[in-house]
Amino acid sequence: MRSTLTPNQAAVLFFIFLTGSSIINIPAPLILFSHNGAWISLIATGMFGLLLLIPIVSLARRYPGMTFIQYTSKLMGKPAAIFLGVIFLSYQIQMAAGIVMDIAMFLKSSMMRSTDYSIFIIFSFLAIAITIRVGVGKFVGMFGLLMLSVMVFIVFNVLLSSANFNWHFLLPVVDDGVKPILHGIYFISGFPYGEIVLFSMILPFVKPQSSDRTGRKMALALLLNTASLLMVTLATLLTFGPIAGERKYSMFEVARTIEITEIFQRIEALMGYSLIVASFMKASIVLFTSHITLNHLLGLPHENRQLIFPLALLCAIISISVGIRGEANWNFIVSGINPLWGLAAFVIPIVLVYFVSLLRKKKT
Amino acid sequence: MPFTEVTTITTDHLFKQLIHNLLRLQDTYRHCSDLDMVQWQYGPGMKNSAVSVYFKSIINNKKINYMKRSMQDLTEHIIGPGTEVTPEMLIKFFDSHGASAESATLESAWSLIDQRILAGYVVIFLDGWDKAICYEANGLETRQVMEPETEPVVQGPREGTVENMQKNIGMIRMRVRSTAVKFEAFQAGGYSNTAVSYGYLEGVVDTAVLEEFKSRIRTVNPGEILDTSYIEELIEDSPYSPFPQFRYTERTDVAAAALLNGKIILLVEGSCSVLICPGLFFELLQSSEDYYQRVLVSNFIRWLRFIALLIAISLPSLYIAISTFHTELIPTVLLLAIIDSREGIPFGAFFEAVIMVFFFELLKEAGIRLPKPVGSAVSIVGALVIGEASINAGIASPIMVVVVALTGIASFAMPQYNLSIALRLLQFPLMALAALLGGFGILLGYLFIWLHLVTLTSLNVPYLTPIAPWNSRQFRDTLIRKKLPALIRRPKPPPST
């Protein structure tokens, strides 16, 4: 039986996808690029994300039960669909490999220094592959509660760290002009907002209902995500001020500063848990969609589960090979190549397909 | 020889001649020393023969002559004095009136008569009649209704089930006095041929679940059912899962509450355990007392249980992970205390934990199996003497003893015993993962357990309902218990016209 989602589940999955991993990873590079104007970049890119949601949701509504590959094939022909699909898949595989790479790097740099990267990568992909085999309708239920625990811990962390906040760190806002803010917008419009195009592969799983509120619920999830990212970015800025951009895994670092009496200290373990769990969930969603993309490219049905483990293995090999080249290379990929690749593989194709669908609609 | 003549007849029907019937009985019940076949005479000149057959081990002695007496009484009033009754008159009387006395029936099939005899009936055969009069005379002593030892409550009813199924059904019926309460019964077949009954509240029970239950319960027959747990294993969704997929109770109030919640309850003759199906994960963490206490108190206790669940499953593994891999996470003063207490211990944290947990489980098992007075001695010797001695001998650290003891206590806080066993079982793989991969390993272990729970079903109902999938109505009584008015099922008001 095909696993289906309710609109609420789709919105929860969307929030997890946007917030997982970015909530811990985004503040540092964003502040590095946009300095004190990071929050402006975030709000602006949130709006961009909302705009991008329009083509995704309306295409899903126009072609119910069809994925991005399927309606592209219908609108622009099979060769175009395969071409766009391969680029689409390449970025997804890169994303999955990258997210797990992040888990491994975090664990190695902060908690288990003498363990090899590959151990974390292999075990993470094993868990991810097993999760996907269970089916989207089931793992979304598991993710809901996990994400709730992550958000509770993060809010708890922000509340406790507020004792160390220095409000002067917020000023000056646009000291270096508008360029840093634009740089920040460019960076986060790739990760995480550009990535929402991936949901064009998940929306066909949503049960069709008479009053379709999926779009509204997803928009609400996106706004909640922007608010959460804003909260952690501001908390990082307020805690570290000028050096906030240098602090990798910002929330983890913020947690380290907490020391309220003898009881509330050393709570970075909670942030470690949050980072791993949130990244695990996001990587699962990405591997799930990449598996569906691969199925469609090869003309296999949705339900086919045979390619999950081979795909996970491929991603693990990519992760390990990137890991060998070191952290600096990885940082360059994330901040240099990633936004461009995301734009080319995700944003431009969906906008293109959307315009074609609009033109076709006018003609008919 | 008449014996061979009888056995060659394969019919299930009774014979007219008493001698043939007796031979059939003697053959079927050979080597059954507790079967009595009492021959007696009646009618003019006491010339007509009758035989009462019963198991003297099962029946109540006072009831043996009951039918004989009442037969004579009846016939005296209606067809003349007992000494003048001919078999023809008697047979004609019973054929036309039926057996009207207490729980008496007329049977003509051997299969039914055998069942009656085995169930503690007295069966009377008359010469020249191919039917038998059966009446219930079961006099086996059963246990008194007491408070169940496994489910004590501070406040609330103390009525527990007994080993008599009909009595249990009666006690449940007295709590839910509605015509919608249905109890369907069947015989489990096999040698034991145990009577099994399942009840539900019509209109409240989910019909799809009930159909699924019925289709599974059909597979039980024929089966040697000696306890309710046999049926559990025969009908559950995943027998290899450590998690129980049904609930048990020995309390009639819990069984009645389950009926009201749309559950199916299953009772087996000779067992005091009532099986409640489907059993969902969060229900295993609820106790009947949750509804007898004040809202705040019961919520506090419920959260205590959730925390106990986490402690029971993960405290030893967390200790291993933190003390082996993540010492930086422990506040300095505590870290120094741990290092100080672990000094001179010849084993690593993992081995120390495994040994301690293993011996703790051993003590627990020994405590259960031994007679009560000795059991408490074992726990004193085990916990106090051995624990103290092993610390003094430098084999175990005091902090490890604390960790293991807390884990044990936490597992005792589970309202359902089979859930606490599942937790005890799962702590071992988690400890191994913690020793291998530290906190990351524990996280992986949690994820696998969580995944398993998400995929588990009980009678096709997802095990983690109402959280995954979400059900806001049922959620009112999950992580928190709302006040009773919000929980009680009320009929929906008719739509306004």
PDB file of N, CA and C in Angstrom, chain B residues 415-469:
ATOM      1  N   PRO B 415       3.566   0.146  35.294  1.00  0.00           N
ATOM      2  CA  PRO B 415       2.338  -0.521  35.747  1.00  0.00           C
ATOM      3  C   PRO B 415       2.170  -1.916  35.142  1.00  0.00           C
ATOM      4  N   GLN B 416       2.710  -2.132  33.941  1.00  0.00           N
ATOM      5  CA  GLN B 416       2.572  -3.443  33.310  1.00  0.00           C
ATOM      6  C   GLN B 416       3.899  -4.185  33.417  1.00  0.00           C
ATOM      7  N   TYR B 417       3.847  -5.385  34.008  1.00  0.00           N
ATOM      8  CA  TYR B 417       5.075  -6.147  34.236  1.00  0.00           C
ATOM      9  C   TYR B 417       5.765  -6.481  32.919  1.00  0.00           C
ATOM     10  N   ASN B 418       4.974  -6.822  31.876  1.00  0.00           N
ATOM     11  CA  ASN B 418       5.624  -7.213  30.621  1.00  0.00           C
ATOM     12  C   ASN B 418       6.343  -6.052  29.944  1.00  0.00           C
ATOM     13  N   LEU B 419       5.940  -4.820  30.235  1.00  0.00           N
ATOM     14  CA  LEU B 419       6.689  -3.674  29.700  1.00  0.00           C
ATOM     15  C   LEU B 419       8.025  -3.544  30.422  1.00  0.00           C
ATOM     16  N   SER B 420       8.018  -3.770  31.725  1.00  0.00           N
ATOM     17  CA  SER B 420       9.275  -3.616  32.469  1.00  0.00           C
ATOM     18  C   SER B 420      10.277  -4.688  32.038  1.00  0.00           C
ATOM     19  N   ILE B 421       9.783  -5.886  31.663  1.00  0.00           N
ATOM     20  CA  ILE B 421      10.710  -6.909  31.154  1.00  0.00           C
ATOM     21  C   ILE B 421      11.311  -6.448  29.834  1.00  0.00           C
ATOM     22  N   ALA B 422      10.468  -5.835  28.981  1.00  0.00           N
ATOM     23  CA  ALA B 422      10.961  -5.355  27.683  1.00  0.00           C
ATOM     24  C   ALA B 422      12.077  -4.333  27.893  1.00  0.00           C
ATOM     25  N   LEU B 423      11.883  -3.441  28.859  1.00  0.00           N
ATOM     26  CA  LEU B 423      12.889  -2.417  29.114  1.00  0.00           C
ATOM     27  C   LEU B 423      14.187  -3.041  29.625  1.00  0.00           C
ATOM     28  N   ARG B 424      14.031  -4.048  30.500  1.00  0.00           N
ATOM     29  CA  ARG B 424      15.224  -4.714  31.043  1.00  0.00           C
ATOM     30  C   ARG B 424      16.011  -5.379  29.928  1.00  0.00           C
ATOM     31  N   LEU B 425      15.272  -5.890  28.944  1.00  0.00           N
ATOM     32  CA  LEU B 425      15.916  -6.584  27.831  1.00  0.00           C
ATOM     33  C   LEU B 425      16.667  -5.594  26.936  1.00  0.00           C
ATOM     34  N   LEU B 426      16.038  -4.414  26.732  1.00  0.00           N
ATOM     35  CA  LEU B 426      16.608  -3.464  25.779  1.00  0.00           C
ATOM     36  C   LEU B 426      17.828  -2.729  26.324  1.00  0.00           C
ATOM     37  N   GLN B 427      17.996  -2.737  27.648  1.00  0.00           N
ATOM     38  CA  GLN B 427      19.143  -1.973  28.172  1.00  0.00           C
ATOM     39  C   GLN B 427      20.468  -2.613  27.778  1.00  0.00           C
ATOM     40  N   PHE B 428      20.478  -3.916  27.502  1.00  0.00           N
ATOM     41  CA  PHE B 428      21.746  -4.568  27.157  1.00  0.00           C
ATOM     42  C   PHE B 428      22.288  -4.114  25.792  1.00  0.00           C
ATOM     43  N   PRO B 429      21.482  -4.180  24.699  1.00  0.00           N
ATOM     44  CA  PRO B 429      22.022  -3.665  23.435  1.00  0.00           C
ATOM     45  C   PRO B 429      22.393  -2.185  23.522  1.00  0.00           C
ATOM     46  N   LEU B 430      21.624  -1.414  24.287  1.00  0.00           N
ATOM     47  CA  LEU B 430      21.962   0.008  24.415  1.00  0.00           C
ATOM     48  C   LEU B 430      23.308   0.188  25.116  1.00  0.00           C
ATOM     49  N   MET B 431      23.564  -0.668  26.123  1.00  0.00           N
ATOM     50  CA  MET B 431      24.846  -0.585  26.826  1.00  0.00           C
ATOM     51  C   MET B 431      25.990  -0.924  25.876  1.00  0.00           C
ATOM     52  N   ALA B 432      25.774  -1.931  25.013  1.00  0.00           N
ATOM     53  CA  ALA B 432      26.813  -2.308  24.060  1.00  0.00           C
ATOM     54  C   ALA B 432      27.064  -1.168  23.075  1.00  0.00           C
ATOM     55  N   LEU B 433      25.984  -0.536  22.593  1.00  0.00           N
ATOM     56  CA  LEU B 433      26.136   0.582  21.653  1.00  0.00           C
ATOM     57  C   LEU B 433      26.860   1.753  22.317  1.00  0.00           C
ATOM     58  N   ALA B 434      26.521   1.997  23.586  1.00  0.00           N
ATOM     59  CA  ALA B 434      27.170   3.093  24.313  1.00  0.00           C
ATOM     60  C   ALA B 434      28.656   2.817  24.467  1.00  0.00           C
ATOM     61  N   ALA B 435      28.999   1.562  24.713  1.00  0.00           N
ATOM     62  CA  ALA B 435      30.414   1.221  24.882  1.00  0.00           C
ATOM     63  C   ALA B 435      31.167   1.348  23.563  1.00  0.00           C
ATOM     64  N   LEU B 436      30.468   1.093  22.459  1.00  0.00           N
ATOM     65  CA  LEU B 436      31.129   1.163  21.152  1.00  0.00           C
ATOM     66  C   LEU B 436      31.222   2.582  20.619  1.00  0.00           C
ATOM     67  N   LEU B 437      30.090   3.312  20.679  1.00  0.00           N
ATOM     68  CA  LEU B 437      30.026   4.609  19.990  1.00  0.00           C
ATOM     69  C   LEU B 437      29.603   5.762  20.896  1.00  0.00           C
ATOM     70  N   GLY B 438      29.604   5.554  22.174  1.00  0.00           N
ATOM     71  CA  GLY B 438      29.274   6.634  23.109  1.00  0.00           C
ATOM     72  C   GLY B 438      27.864   7.159  22.915  1.00  0.00           C
ATOM     73  N   GLY B 439      27.720   8.476  23.050  1.00  0.00           N
ATOM     74  CA  GLY B 439      26.414   9.107  22.937  1.00  0.00           C
ATOM     75  C   GLY B 439      25.794   8.869  21.570  1.00  0.00           C
ATOM     76  N   PHE B 440      26.629   8.860  20.544  1.00  0.00           N
ATOM     77  CA  PHE B 440      26.140   8.609  19.188  1.00  0.00           C
ATOM     78  C   PHE B 440      25.507   7.220  19.109  1.00  0.00           C
ATOM     79  N   GLY B 441      26.135   6.267  19.764  1.00  0.00           N
ATOM     80  CA  GLY B 441      25.608   4.903  19.788  1.00  0.00           C
ATOM     81  C   GLY B 441      24.253   4.845  20.476  1.00  0.00           C
ATOM     82  N   ILE B 442      24.128   5.560  21.607  1.00  0.00           N
ATOM     83  CA  ILE B 442      22.842   5.563  22.317  1.00  0.00           C
ATOM     84  C   ILE B 442      21.764   6.175  21.431  1.00  0.00           C
ATOM     85  N   LEU B 443      22.149   7.262  20.754  1.00  0.00           N
ATOM     86  CA  LEU B 443      21.189   7.908  19.851  1.00  0.00           C
ATOM     87  C   LEU B 443      20.724   6.939  18.770  1.00  0.00           C
ATOM     88  N   LEU B 444      21.690   6.205  18.208  1.00  0.00           N
ATOM     89  CA  LEU B 444      21.341   5.213  17.176  1.00  0.00           C
ATOM     90  C   LEU B 444      20.388   4.180  17.768  1.00  0.00           C
ATOM     91  N   GLY B 445      20.713   3.727  18.977  1.00  0.00           N
ATOM     92  CA  GLY B 445      19.860   2.734  19.639  1.00  0.00           C
ATOM     93  C   GLY B 445      18.445   3.255  19.830  1.00  0.00           C
ATOM     94  N   TYR B 446      18.348   4.506  20.298  1.00  0.00           N
ATOM     95  CA  TYR B 446      17.036   5.126  20.481  1.00  0.00           C
ATOM     96  C   TYR B 446      16.273   5.174  19.158  1.00  0.00           C
ATOM     97  N   LEU B 447      17.011   5.564  18.114  1.00  0.00           N
ATOM     98  CA  LEU B 447      16.351   5.692  16.806  1.00  0.00           C
ATOM     99  C   LEU B 447      15.805   4.347  16.348  1.00  0.00           C
ATOM    100  N   PHE B 448      16.586   3.297  16.556  1.00  0.00           N
ATOM    101  CA  PHE B 448      16.120   1.978  16.132  1.00  0.00           C
ATOM    102  C   PHE B 448      14.895   1.544  16.958  1.00  0.00           C
ATOM    103  N   ILE B 449      14.947   1.817  18.251  1.00  0.00           N
ATOM    104  CA  ILE B 449      13.793   1.456  19.102  1.00  0.00           C
ATOM    105  C   ILE B 449      12.559   2.241  18.656  1.00  0.00           C
ATOM    106  N   TRP B 450      12.788   3.522  18.424  1.00  0.00           N
ATOM    107  CA  TRP B 450      11.713   4.430  18.010  1.00  0.00           C
ATOM    108  C   TRP B 450      11.114   3.969  16.682  1.00  0.00           C
ATOM    109  N   LEU B 451      12.009   3.607  15.748  1.00  0.00           N
ATOM    110  CA  LEU B 451      11.562   3.117  14.435  1.00  0.00           C
ATOM    111  C   LEU B 451      10.734   1.846  14.600  1.00  0.00           C
ATOM    112  N   HIS B 452      11.212   0.968  15.472  1.00  0.00           N
ATOM    113  CA  HIS B 452      10.503  -0.279  15.716  1.00  0.00           C
ATOM    114  C   HIS B 452       9.114   0.009  16.275  1.00  0.00           C
ATOM    115  N   LEU B 453       9.048   0.969  17.197  1.00  0.00           N
ATOM    116  CA  LEU B 453       7.754   1.315  17.797  1.00  0.00           C
ATOM    117  C   LEU B 453       6.804   1.907  16.754  1.00  0.00           C
ATOM    118  N   VAL B 454       7.364   2.699  15.831  1.00  0.00           N
ATOM    119  CA  VAL B 454       6.523   3.327  14.810  1.00  0.00           C
ATOM    120  C   VAL B 454       5.929   2.273  13.885  1.00  0.00           C
ATOM    121  N   THR B 455       6.702   1.221  13.610  1.00  0.00           N
ATOM    122  CA  THR B 455       6.201   0.216  12.668  1.00  0.00           C
ATOM    123  C   THR B 455       5.319  -0.829  13.352  1.00  0.00           C
ATOM    124  N   LEU B 456       5.402  -0.898  14.674  1.00  0.00           N
ATOM    125  CA  LEU B 456       4.649  -1.927  15.400  1.00  0.00           C
ATOM    126  C   LEU B 456       3.144  -1.620  15.372  1.00  0.00           C
ATOM    127  N   THR B 457       2.354  -2.677  15.275  1.00  0.00           N
ATOM    128  CA  THR B 457       0.902  -2.493  15.352  1.00  0.00           C
ATOM    129  C   THR B 457       0.326  -3.518  16.314  1.00  0.00           C
ATOM    130  N   SER B 458      -0.845  -3.208  16.829  1.00  0.00           N
ATOM    131  CA  SER B 458      -1.570  -4.168  17.654  1.00  0.00           C
ATOM    132  C   SER B 458      -2.951  -4.300  17.040  1.00  0.00           C
ATOM    133  N   LEU B 459      -3.291  -5.460  16.525  1.00  0.00           N
ATOM    134  CA  LEU B 459      -4.516  -5.684  15.765  1.00  0.00           C
ATOM    135  C   LEU B 459      -4.652  -4.636  14.661  1.00  0.00           C
ATOM    136  N   ASN B 460      -3.543  -4.356  14.014  1.00  0.00           N
ATOM    137  CA  ASN B 460      -3.453  -3.383  12.915  1.00  0.00           C
ATOM    138  C   ASN B 460      -3.614  -1.926  13.352  1.00  0.00           C
ATOM    139  N   VAL B 461      -3.719  -1.675  14.658  1.00  0.00           N
ATOM    140  CA  VAL B 461      -3.770  -0.287  15.142  1.00  0.00           C
ATOM    141  C   VAL B 461      -2.324   0.125  15.427  1.00  0.00           C
ATOM    142  N   PRO B 462      -1.855   1.274  14.862  1.00  0.00           N
ATOM    143  CA  PRO B 462      -0.471   1.684  15.124  1.00  0.00           C
ATOM    144  C   PRO B 462      -0.195   1.782  16.626  1.00  0.00           C
ATOM    145  N   TYR B 463       0.942   1.237  17.027  1.00  0.00           N
ATOM    146  CA  TYR B 463       1.273   1.088  18.447  1.00  0.00           C
ATOM    147  C   TYR B 463       1.438   2.430  19.152  1.00  0.00           C
ATOM    148  N   LEU B 464       1.897   3.444  18.416  1.00  0.00           N
ATOM    149  CA  LEU B 464       2.169   4.734  19.069  1.00  0.00           C
ATOM    150  C   LEU B 464       0.978   5.692  18.998  1.00  0.00           C
ATOM    151  N   THR B 465      -0.179   5.214  18.561  1.00  0.00           N
ATOM    152  CA  THR B 465      -1.375   6.056  18.594  1.00  0.00           C
ATOM    153  C   THR B 465      -1.532   6.549  20.034  1.00  0.00           C
ATOM    154  N   PRO B 466      -1.852   7.753  20.343  1.00  0.00           N
ATOM    155  CA  PRO B 466      -2.285   8.835  19.468  1.00  0.00           C
ATOM    156  C   PRO B 466      -1.185   9.800  19.028  1.00  0.00           C
ATOM    157  N   ILE B 467       0.083   9.442  19.220  1.00  0.00           N
ATOM    158  CA  ILE B 467       1.123  10.400  18.822  1.00  0.00           C
ATOM    159  C   ILE B 467       1.525  10.191  17.363  1.00  0.00           C
ATOM    160  N   ALA B 468       1.730   8.957  16.976  1.00  0.00           N
ATOM    161  CA  ALA B 468       2.070   8.683  15.583  1.00  0.00           C
ATOM    162  C   ALA B 468       1.268   7.478  15.122  1.00  0.00           C
ATOM    163  N   PRO B 469       0.185   7.616  14.433  1.00  0.00           N
ATOM    164  CA  PRO B 469      -0.403   8.853  13.914  1.00  0.00           C
ATOM    165  C   PRO B 469      -1.130   9.659  15.002  1.00  0.00           C
TER     166      PRO B 469
END
